[in-house]
Short mmCIF file of C-alpha atoms in Angstrom, two decimals:
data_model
loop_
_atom_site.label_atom_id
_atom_site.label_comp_id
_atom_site.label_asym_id
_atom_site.label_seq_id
_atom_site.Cartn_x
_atom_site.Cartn_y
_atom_site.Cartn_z
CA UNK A 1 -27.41 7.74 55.75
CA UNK A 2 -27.89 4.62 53.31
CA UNK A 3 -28.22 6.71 50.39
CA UNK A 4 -30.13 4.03 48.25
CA UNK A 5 -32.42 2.05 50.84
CA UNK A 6 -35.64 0.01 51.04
CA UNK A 7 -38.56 1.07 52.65
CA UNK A 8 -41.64 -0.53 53.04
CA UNK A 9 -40.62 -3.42 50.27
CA UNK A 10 -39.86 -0.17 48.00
CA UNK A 11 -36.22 0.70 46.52
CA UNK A 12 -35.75 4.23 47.19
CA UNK A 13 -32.64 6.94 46.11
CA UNK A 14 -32.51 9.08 49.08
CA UNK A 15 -35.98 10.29 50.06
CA UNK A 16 -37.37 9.38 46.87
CA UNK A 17 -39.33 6.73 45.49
CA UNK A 18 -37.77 4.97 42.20
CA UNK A 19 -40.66 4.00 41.18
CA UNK A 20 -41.63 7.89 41.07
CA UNK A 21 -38.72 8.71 39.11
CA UNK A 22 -39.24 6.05 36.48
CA UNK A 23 -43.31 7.23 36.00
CA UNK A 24 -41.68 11.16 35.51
CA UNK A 25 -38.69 10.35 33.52
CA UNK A 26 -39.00 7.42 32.01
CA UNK A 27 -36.55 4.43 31.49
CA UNK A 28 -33.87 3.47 31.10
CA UNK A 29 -32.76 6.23 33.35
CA UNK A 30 -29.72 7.32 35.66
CA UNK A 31 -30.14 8.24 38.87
CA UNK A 32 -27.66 9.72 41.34
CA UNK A 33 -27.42 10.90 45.05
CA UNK A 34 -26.22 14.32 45.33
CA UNK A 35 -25.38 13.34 49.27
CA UNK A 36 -23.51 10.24 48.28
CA UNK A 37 -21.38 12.41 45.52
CA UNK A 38 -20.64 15.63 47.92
CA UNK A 39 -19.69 12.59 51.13
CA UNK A 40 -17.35 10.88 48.67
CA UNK A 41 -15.75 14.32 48.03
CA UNK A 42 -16.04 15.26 51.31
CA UNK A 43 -14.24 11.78 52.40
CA UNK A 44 -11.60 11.89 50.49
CA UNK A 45 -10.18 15.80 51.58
CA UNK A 46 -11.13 14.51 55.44
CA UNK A 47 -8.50 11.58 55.11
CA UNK A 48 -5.72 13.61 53.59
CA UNK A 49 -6.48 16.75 55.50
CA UNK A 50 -2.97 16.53 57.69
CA UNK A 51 -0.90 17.15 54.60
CA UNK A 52 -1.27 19.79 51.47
CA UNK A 53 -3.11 18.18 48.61
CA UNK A 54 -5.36 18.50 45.82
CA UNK A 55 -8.14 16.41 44.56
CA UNK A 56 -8.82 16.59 40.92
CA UNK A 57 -11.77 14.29 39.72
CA UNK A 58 -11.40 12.35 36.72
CA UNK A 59 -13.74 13.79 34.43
CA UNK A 60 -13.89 10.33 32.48
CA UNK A 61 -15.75 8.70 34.81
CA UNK A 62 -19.02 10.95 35.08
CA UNK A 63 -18.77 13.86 32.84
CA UNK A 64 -22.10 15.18 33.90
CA UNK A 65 -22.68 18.90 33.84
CA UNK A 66 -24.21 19.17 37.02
CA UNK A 67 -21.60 16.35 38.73
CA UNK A 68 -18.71 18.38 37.56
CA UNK A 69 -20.28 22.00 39.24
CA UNK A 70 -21.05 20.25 42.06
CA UNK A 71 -17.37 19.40 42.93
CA UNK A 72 -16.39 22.86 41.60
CA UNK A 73 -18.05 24.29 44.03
CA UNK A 74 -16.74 22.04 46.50
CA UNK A 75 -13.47 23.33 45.42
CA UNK A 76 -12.63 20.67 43.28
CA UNK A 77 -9.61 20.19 40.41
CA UNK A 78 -10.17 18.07 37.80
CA UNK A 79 -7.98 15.91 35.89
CA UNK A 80 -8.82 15.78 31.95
CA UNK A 81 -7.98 14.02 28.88
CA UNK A 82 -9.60 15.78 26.12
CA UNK A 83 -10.63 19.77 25.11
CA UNK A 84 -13.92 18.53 25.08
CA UNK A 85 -13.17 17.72 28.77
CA UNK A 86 -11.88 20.76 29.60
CA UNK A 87 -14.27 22.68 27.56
CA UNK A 88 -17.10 20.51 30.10
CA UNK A 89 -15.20 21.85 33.11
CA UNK A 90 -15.37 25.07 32.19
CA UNK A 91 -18.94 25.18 31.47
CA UNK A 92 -19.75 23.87 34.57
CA UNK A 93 -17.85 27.00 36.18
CA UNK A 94 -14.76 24.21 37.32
CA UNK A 95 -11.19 26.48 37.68
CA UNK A 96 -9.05 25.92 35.27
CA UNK A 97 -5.58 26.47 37.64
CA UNK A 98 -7.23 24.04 39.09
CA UNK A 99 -6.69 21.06 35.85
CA UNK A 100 -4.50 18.49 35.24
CA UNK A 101 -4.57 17.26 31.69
CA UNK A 102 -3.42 13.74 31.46
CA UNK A 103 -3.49 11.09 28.11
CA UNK A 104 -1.32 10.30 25.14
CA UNK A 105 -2.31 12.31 22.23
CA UNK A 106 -3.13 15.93 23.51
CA UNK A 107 -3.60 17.48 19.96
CA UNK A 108 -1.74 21.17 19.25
CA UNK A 109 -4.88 22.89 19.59
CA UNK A 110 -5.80 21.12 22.54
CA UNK A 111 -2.34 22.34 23.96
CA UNK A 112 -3.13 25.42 22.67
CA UNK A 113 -6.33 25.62 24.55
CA UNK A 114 -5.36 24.51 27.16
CA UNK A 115 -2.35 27.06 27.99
CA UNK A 116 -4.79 30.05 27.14
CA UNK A 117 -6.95 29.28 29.92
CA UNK A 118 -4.30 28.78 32.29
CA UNK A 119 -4.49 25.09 33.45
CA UNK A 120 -2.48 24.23 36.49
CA UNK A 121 -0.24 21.63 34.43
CA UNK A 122 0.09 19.33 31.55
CA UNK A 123 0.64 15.32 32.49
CA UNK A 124 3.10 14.73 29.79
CA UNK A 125 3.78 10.98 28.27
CA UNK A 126 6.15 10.83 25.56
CA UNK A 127 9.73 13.14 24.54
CA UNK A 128 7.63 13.61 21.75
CA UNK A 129 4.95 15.35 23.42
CA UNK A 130 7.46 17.11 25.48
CA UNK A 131 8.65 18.61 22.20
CA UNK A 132 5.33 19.90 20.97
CA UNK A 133 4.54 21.36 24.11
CA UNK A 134 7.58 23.53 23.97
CA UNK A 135 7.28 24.37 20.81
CA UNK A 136 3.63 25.45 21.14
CA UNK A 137 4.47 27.35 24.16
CA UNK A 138 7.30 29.21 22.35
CA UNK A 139 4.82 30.42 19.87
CA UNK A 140 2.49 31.66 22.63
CA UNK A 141 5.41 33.18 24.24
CA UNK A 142 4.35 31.21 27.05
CA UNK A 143 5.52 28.92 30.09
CA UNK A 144 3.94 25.09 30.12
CA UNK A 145 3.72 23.58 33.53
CA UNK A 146 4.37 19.80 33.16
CA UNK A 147 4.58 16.94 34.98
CA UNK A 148 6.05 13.90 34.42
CA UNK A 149 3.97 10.67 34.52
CA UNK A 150 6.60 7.45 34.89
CA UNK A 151 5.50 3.93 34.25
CA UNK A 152 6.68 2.29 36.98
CA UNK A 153 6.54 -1.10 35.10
CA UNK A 154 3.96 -2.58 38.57
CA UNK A 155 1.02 -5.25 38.03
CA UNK A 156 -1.56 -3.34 39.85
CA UNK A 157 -3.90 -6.37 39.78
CA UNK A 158 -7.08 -5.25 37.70
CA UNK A 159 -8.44 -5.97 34.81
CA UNK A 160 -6.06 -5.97 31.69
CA UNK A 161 -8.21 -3.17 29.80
CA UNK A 162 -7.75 -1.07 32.80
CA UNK A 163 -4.29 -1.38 33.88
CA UNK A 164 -1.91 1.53 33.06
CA UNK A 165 1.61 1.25 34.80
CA UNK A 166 3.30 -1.76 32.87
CA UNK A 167 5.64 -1.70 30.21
CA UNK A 168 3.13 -3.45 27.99
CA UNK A 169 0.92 -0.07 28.19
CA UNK A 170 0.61 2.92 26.38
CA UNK A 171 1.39 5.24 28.85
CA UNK A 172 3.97 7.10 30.87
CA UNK A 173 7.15 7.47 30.49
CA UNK A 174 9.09 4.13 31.05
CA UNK A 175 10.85 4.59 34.82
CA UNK A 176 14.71 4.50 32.92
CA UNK A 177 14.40 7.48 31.05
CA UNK A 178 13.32 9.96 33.30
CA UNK A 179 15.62 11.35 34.24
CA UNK A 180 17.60 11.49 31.13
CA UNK A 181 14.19 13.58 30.09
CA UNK A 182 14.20 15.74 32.63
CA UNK A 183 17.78 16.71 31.95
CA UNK A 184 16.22 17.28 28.84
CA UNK A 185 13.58 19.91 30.57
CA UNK A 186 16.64 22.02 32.12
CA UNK A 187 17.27 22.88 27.99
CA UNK A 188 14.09 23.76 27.00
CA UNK A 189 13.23 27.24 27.93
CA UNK A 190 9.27 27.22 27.59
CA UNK A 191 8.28 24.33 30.19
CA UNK A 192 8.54 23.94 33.49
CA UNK A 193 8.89 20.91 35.29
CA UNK A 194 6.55 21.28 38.25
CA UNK A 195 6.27 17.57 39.72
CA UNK A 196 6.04 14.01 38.92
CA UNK A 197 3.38 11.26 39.02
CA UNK A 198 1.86 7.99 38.09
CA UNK A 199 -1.59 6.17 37.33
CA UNK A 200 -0.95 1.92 37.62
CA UNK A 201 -4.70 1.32 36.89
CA UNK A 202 -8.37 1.51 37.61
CA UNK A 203 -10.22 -0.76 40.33
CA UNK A 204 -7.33 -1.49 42.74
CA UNK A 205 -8.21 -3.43 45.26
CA UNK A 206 -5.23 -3.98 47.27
CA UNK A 207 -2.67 -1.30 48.90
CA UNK A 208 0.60 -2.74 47.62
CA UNK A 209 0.47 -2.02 43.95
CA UNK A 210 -0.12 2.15 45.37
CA UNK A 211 2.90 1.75 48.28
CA UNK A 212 4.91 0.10 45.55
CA UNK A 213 3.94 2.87 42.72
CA UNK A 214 4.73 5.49 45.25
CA UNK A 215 8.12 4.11 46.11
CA UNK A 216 9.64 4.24 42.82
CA UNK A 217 8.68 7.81 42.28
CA UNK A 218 9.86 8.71 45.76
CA UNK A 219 13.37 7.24 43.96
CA UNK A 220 13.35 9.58 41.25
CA UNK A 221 12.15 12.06 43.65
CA UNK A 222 15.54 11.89 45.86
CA UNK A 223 17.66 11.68 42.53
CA UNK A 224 15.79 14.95 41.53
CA UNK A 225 16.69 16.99 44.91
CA UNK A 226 20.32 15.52 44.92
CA UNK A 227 20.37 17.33 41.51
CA UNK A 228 19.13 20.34 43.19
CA UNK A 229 15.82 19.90 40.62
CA UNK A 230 12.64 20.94 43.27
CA UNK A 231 8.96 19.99 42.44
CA UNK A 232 5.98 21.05 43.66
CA UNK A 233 4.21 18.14 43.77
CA UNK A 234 4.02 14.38 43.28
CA UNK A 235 0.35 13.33 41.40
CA UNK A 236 -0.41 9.55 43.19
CA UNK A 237 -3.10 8.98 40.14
CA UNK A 238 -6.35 7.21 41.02
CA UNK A 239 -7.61 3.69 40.82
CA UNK A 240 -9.15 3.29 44.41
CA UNK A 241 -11.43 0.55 43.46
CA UNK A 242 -14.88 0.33 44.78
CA UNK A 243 -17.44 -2.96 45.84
CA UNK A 244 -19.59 -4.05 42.95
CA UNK A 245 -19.59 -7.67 44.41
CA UNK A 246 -17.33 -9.16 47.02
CA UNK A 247 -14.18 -7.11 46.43
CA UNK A 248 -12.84 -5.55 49.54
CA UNK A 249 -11.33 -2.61 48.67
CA UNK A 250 -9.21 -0.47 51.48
CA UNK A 251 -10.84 2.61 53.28
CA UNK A 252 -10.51 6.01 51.64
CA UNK A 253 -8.95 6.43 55.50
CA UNK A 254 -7.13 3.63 55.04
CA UNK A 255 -5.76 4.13 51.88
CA UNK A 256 -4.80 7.87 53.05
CA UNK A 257 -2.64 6.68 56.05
CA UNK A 258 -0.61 4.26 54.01
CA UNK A 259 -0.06 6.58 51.34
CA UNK A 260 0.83 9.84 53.87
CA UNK A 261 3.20 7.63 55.49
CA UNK A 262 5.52 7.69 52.59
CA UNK A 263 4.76 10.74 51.55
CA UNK A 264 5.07 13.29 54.77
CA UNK A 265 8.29 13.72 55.03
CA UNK A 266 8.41 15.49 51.70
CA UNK A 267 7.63 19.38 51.19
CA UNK A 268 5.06 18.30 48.04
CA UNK A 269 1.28 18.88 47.61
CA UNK A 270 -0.03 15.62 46.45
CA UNK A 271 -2.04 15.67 44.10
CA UNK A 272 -5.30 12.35 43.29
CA UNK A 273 -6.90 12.11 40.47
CA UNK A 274 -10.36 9.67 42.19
CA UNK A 275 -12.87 9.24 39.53
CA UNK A 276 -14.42 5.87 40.01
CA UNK A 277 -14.37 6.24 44.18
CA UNK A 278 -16.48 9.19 44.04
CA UNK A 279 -19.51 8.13 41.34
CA UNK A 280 -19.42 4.56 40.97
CA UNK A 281 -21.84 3.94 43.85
CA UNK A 282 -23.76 6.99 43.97
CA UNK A 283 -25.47 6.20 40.96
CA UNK A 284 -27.83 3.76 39.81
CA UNK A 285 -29.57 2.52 36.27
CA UNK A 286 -33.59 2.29 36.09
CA UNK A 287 -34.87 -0.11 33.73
CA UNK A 288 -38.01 -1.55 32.94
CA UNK A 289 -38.53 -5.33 32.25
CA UNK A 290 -40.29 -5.38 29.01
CA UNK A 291 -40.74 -9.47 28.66
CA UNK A 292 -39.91 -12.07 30.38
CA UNK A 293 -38.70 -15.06 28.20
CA UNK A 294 -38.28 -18.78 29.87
CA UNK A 295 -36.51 -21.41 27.71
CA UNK A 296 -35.60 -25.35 28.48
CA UNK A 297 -31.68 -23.60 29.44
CA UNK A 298 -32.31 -20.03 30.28
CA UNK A 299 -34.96 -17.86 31.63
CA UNK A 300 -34.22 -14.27 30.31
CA UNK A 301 -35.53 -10.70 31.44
CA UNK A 302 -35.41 -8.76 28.31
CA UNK A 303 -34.88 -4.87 29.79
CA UNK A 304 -34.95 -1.49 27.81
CA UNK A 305 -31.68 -0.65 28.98
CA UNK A 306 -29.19 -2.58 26.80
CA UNK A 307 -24.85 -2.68 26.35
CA UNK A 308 -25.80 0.87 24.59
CA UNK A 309 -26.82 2.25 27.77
CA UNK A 310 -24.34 0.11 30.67
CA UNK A 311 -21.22 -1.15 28.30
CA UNK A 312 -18.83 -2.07 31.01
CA UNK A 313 -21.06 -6.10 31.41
CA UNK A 314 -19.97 -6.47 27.85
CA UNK A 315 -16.56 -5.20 28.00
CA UNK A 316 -15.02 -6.53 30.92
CA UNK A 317 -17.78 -8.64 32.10
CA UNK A 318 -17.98 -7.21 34.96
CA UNK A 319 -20.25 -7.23 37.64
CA UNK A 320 -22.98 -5.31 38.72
CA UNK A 321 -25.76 -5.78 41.58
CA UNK A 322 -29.23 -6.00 39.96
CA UNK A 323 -31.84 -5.18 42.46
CA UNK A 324 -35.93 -5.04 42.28
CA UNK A 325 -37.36 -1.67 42.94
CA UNK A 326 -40.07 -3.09 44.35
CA UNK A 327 -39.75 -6.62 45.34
CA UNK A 328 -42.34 -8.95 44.76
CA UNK A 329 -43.44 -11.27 47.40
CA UNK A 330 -45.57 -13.67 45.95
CA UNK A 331 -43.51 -14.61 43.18
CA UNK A 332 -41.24 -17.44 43.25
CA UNK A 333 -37.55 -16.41 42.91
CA UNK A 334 -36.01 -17.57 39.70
CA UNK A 335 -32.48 -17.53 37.99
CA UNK A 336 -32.26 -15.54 34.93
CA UNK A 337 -30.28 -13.33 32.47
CA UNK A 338 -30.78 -9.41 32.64
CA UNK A 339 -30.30 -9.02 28.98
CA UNK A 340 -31.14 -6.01 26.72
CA UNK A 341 -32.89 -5.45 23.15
CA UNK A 342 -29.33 -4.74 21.09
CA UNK A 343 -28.67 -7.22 18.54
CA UNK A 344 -25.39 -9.02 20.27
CA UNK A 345 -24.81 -11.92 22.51
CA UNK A 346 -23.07 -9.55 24.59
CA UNK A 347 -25.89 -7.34 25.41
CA UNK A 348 -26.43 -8.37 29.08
CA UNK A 349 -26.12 -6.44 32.38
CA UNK A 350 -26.20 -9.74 34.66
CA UNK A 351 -26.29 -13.61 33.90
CA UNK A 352 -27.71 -15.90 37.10
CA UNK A 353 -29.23 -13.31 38.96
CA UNK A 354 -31.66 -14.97 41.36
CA UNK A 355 -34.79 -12.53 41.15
CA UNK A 356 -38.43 -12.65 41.92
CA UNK A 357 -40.00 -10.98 38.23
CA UNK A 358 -42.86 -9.65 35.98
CA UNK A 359 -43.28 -8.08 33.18
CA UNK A 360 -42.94 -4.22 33.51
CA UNK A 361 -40.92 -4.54 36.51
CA UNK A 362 -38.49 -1.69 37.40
CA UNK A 363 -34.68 -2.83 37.86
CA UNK A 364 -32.26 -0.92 39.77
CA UNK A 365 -28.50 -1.80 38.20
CA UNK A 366 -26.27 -0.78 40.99
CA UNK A 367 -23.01 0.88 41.44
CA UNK A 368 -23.68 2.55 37.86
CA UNK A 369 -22.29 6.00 38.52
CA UNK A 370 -18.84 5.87 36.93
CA UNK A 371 -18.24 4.80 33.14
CA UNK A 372 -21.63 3.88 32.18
CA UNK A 373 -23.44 6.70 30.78
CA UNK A 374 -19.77 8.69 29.78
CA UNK A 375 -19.53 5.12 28.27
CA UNK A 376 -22.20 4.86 26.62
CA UNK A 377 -23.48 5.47 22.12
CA UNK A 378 -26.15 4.94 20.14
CA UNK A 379 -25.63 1.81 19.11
CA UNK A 380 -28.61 -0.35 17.28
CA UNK A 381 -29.76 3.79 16.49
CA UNK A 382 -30.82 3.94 20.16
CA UNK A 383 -31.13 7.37 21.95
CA UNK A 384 -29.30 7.45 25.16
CA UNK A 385 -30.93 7.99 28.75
CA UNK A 386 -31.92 10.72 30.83
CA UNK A 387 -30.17 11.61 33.66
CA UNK A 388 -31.27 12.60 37.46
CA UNK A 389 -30.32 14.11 40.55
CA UNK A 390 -31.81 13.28 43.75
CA UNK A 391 -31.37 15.85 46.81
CA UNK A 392 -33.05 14.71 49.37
CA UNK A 393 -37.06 14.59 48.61
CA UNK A 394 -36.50 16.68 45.52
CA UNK A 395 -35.52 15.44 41.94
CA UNK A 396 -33.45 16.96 38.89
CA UNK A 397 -33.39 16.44 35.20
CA UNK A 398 -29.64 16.85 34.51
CA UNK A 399 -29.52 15.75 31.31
CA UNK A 400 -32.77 15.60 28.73
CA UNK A 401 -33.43 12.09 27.10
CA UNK A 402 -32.50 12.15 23.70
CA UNK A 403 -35.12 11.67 20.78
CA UNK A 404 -34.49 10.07 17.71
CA UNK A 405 -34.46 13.13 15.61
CA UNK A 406 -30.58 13.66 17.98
CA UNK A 407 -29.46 10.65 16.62
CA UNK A 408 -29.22 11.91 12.89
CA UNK A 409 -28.41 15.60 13.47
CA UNK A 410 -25.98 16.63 11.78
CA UNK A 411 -26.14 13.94 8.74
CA UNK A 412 -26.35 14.62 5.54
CA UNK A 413 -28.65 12.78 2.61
CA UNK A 414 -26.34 13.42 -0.95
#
């Protein structure tokens, strides 16, 4: 099924008009396809079906409500980097043996939090977080499961914001002290070293930076059973990067076979933390074009969706289809700049985009699904979108649009 698809000159999501959902919810406005989000999931445990593993989504990406039940009840794990994550997860009836709680600065009472609901493991980044794990976990009389994450010191090849496994980053553990840490481990008596893992980056395009990544663990890995030190598993991180443009990324299959190839041979669940792979592309951003604004250098289409709404244009520049919801036949095709109503030069969500327009025509910004509304503020005082579901000819508000009155609650006149 083409999940978002054109029929009769008319973008639809699924079996549903976009034009209908912008008349009953308004814009700007995500939408997502609950068949494209369940056949991502559904992909992903198909190509590594042959060995034991464990996805656990990256809450980052989409933290949605309704998103993050609908891979719980898919039998999802989730990988987190904040209580307010893991709080999200819970809500939306996610299993908390089933969370892996990555990122640099887990606070105590997020540790704390964390071990009373019985999380599968902790991701851990630093001695220093070692240190207040066990020491939190004596208090609680309790065990921590950890994991080491190494930094395998690898280019993976993305953007510089979004790469994670170089020296030059903040996290992991750098590759020549592991295993001087996990001697450490053996001394501690309240955490328990239950694998080993790595994250290079986000939006890998290539295989080699993963084979690579893998490779080096599998090192430390052999060291570790010629100590006699077993794991249970080895966490491969995420980063399968998606097409916004003209990149080529590898197969989910693809990317499955190279990475079970190194992998099968060793008695380990593996463990992926996909974020980006499973939303990016199932969702979309409505917007409306409120004027259209021709100059002698530019001709700009001034949308109410803005770098408030879709921050990822201003941030890494990157790229994102913009497509007419209902495309216009007798109107001459011009180049312009999708630009929104924040005051910065950097509000835009496309420059040169060759489109036929009027005013108070609907935009489609594709490939939206992953960090752009968990992106996105209130920037310029500007209330953030409403969210949708589309399953099949049926719609759902998954998240209200917020009023004005949200964006001062909670302050405080002196």
């Amino acid at each position: 099924m083409t999940y978002f698809h054109y029929q009769n000159d008319e973008l639809y999501a699924e079996d549903v008009s976009l034009t209908e959902i912008a008349k009953q919810y308004g814009t700007p406005c995500y939408v997502y396809s609950k068949k494209m989000l369940l056949d991502n999931l559904k992909n992903f445990n198909l190509a590594f079906e042959t060995v034991p593993h464990r996805i656990c989504y990256a809450v980052k990406a989409n933290s949605n409500l309704a998103i993050l039940n609908l891979f719980a009840s898919m039998q999802s794990g989730f990988d987190i980097v904040s209580l307010g994550e893991l709080e999200r997860v819970i809500a939306a009836r996610g299993d908390p043996k089933k969370i892996v709680f990555s990122g640099v600065g887990k606070k105590s009472h997020e540790i704390i939090r964390a071990l009373d609901v019985g999380i599968h493991c902790f991701n851990v980044e630093s001695e220093a977080e070692l240190l207040r794990l066990n020491t939190i976990a004596k208090e609680k009389n309790k065990i921590a499961p950890i994991a080491l994450r190494i930094n395998p010191n690898i280019d993976a090849g993305t953007h510089p914001y979004i790469a994670t496994g170089l020296h030059e980053n903040k996290f992991g553990i750098a590759y020549h002290d592991a295993l001087n840490l996990i001697t450490m481990i053996q001394s501690l008596d309240h955490l328990k070293l239950i694998g080993i893992g790595n994250h290079i980056g986000s939006q890998l395009t290539e295989l080699s930076p993963f084979s690579d990544a893998i490779d080096r663990l599998l090192e430390l890995v052999d060291q570790l059973l010629n100590k006699d030190i077993s794991l249970q598993h080895v966490n491969i991180g995420g980063g399968l990067g998606v097409q916004y443009r003209n990149e080529k990324p590898p197969s989910i299959q693809h990317y499955a076979s190279a990475l079970i190839a190194k992998l099968v041979n060793y008695p380990l669940e593996i463990i992926l933390e996909p974020g980006r792979a499973l939303v990016a592309n199932a969702g979309v951003l409505l917007t409306r074009v409120e004027y259209l604004k021709p100059t002698a250098h530019k001709n700009f289409a001034i949308v109410d969706a803005a770098m408030n709404d879709l921050l990822r244009p201003a941030l890494y520049n990157a790229w994102h289809d913009i497509s007419p919801v209902q495309i216009q036949k007798n109107i001459s095709k011009k180049l312009y700049d999708i630009v929104g109503p924040v005051c910065e030069s950097a509000d835009f969500l496309g420059k040169d985009r060759e489109l036929a327009l009027k005013t108070c025509d609907l935009l489609a910004i594709q490939s939206a699904g992953a960090y752009g509304f968990s992106m996105s503020s209130h920037y310029n005082s500007r209330p953030r979108a409403a969210e949708v579901m589309v399953d099949k000819n049926k719609t759902h508000l998954i998240r209200e649009r917020e009023t004005i009155q949200d964006l001062f609650r909670g302050e405080m006149i002196l």
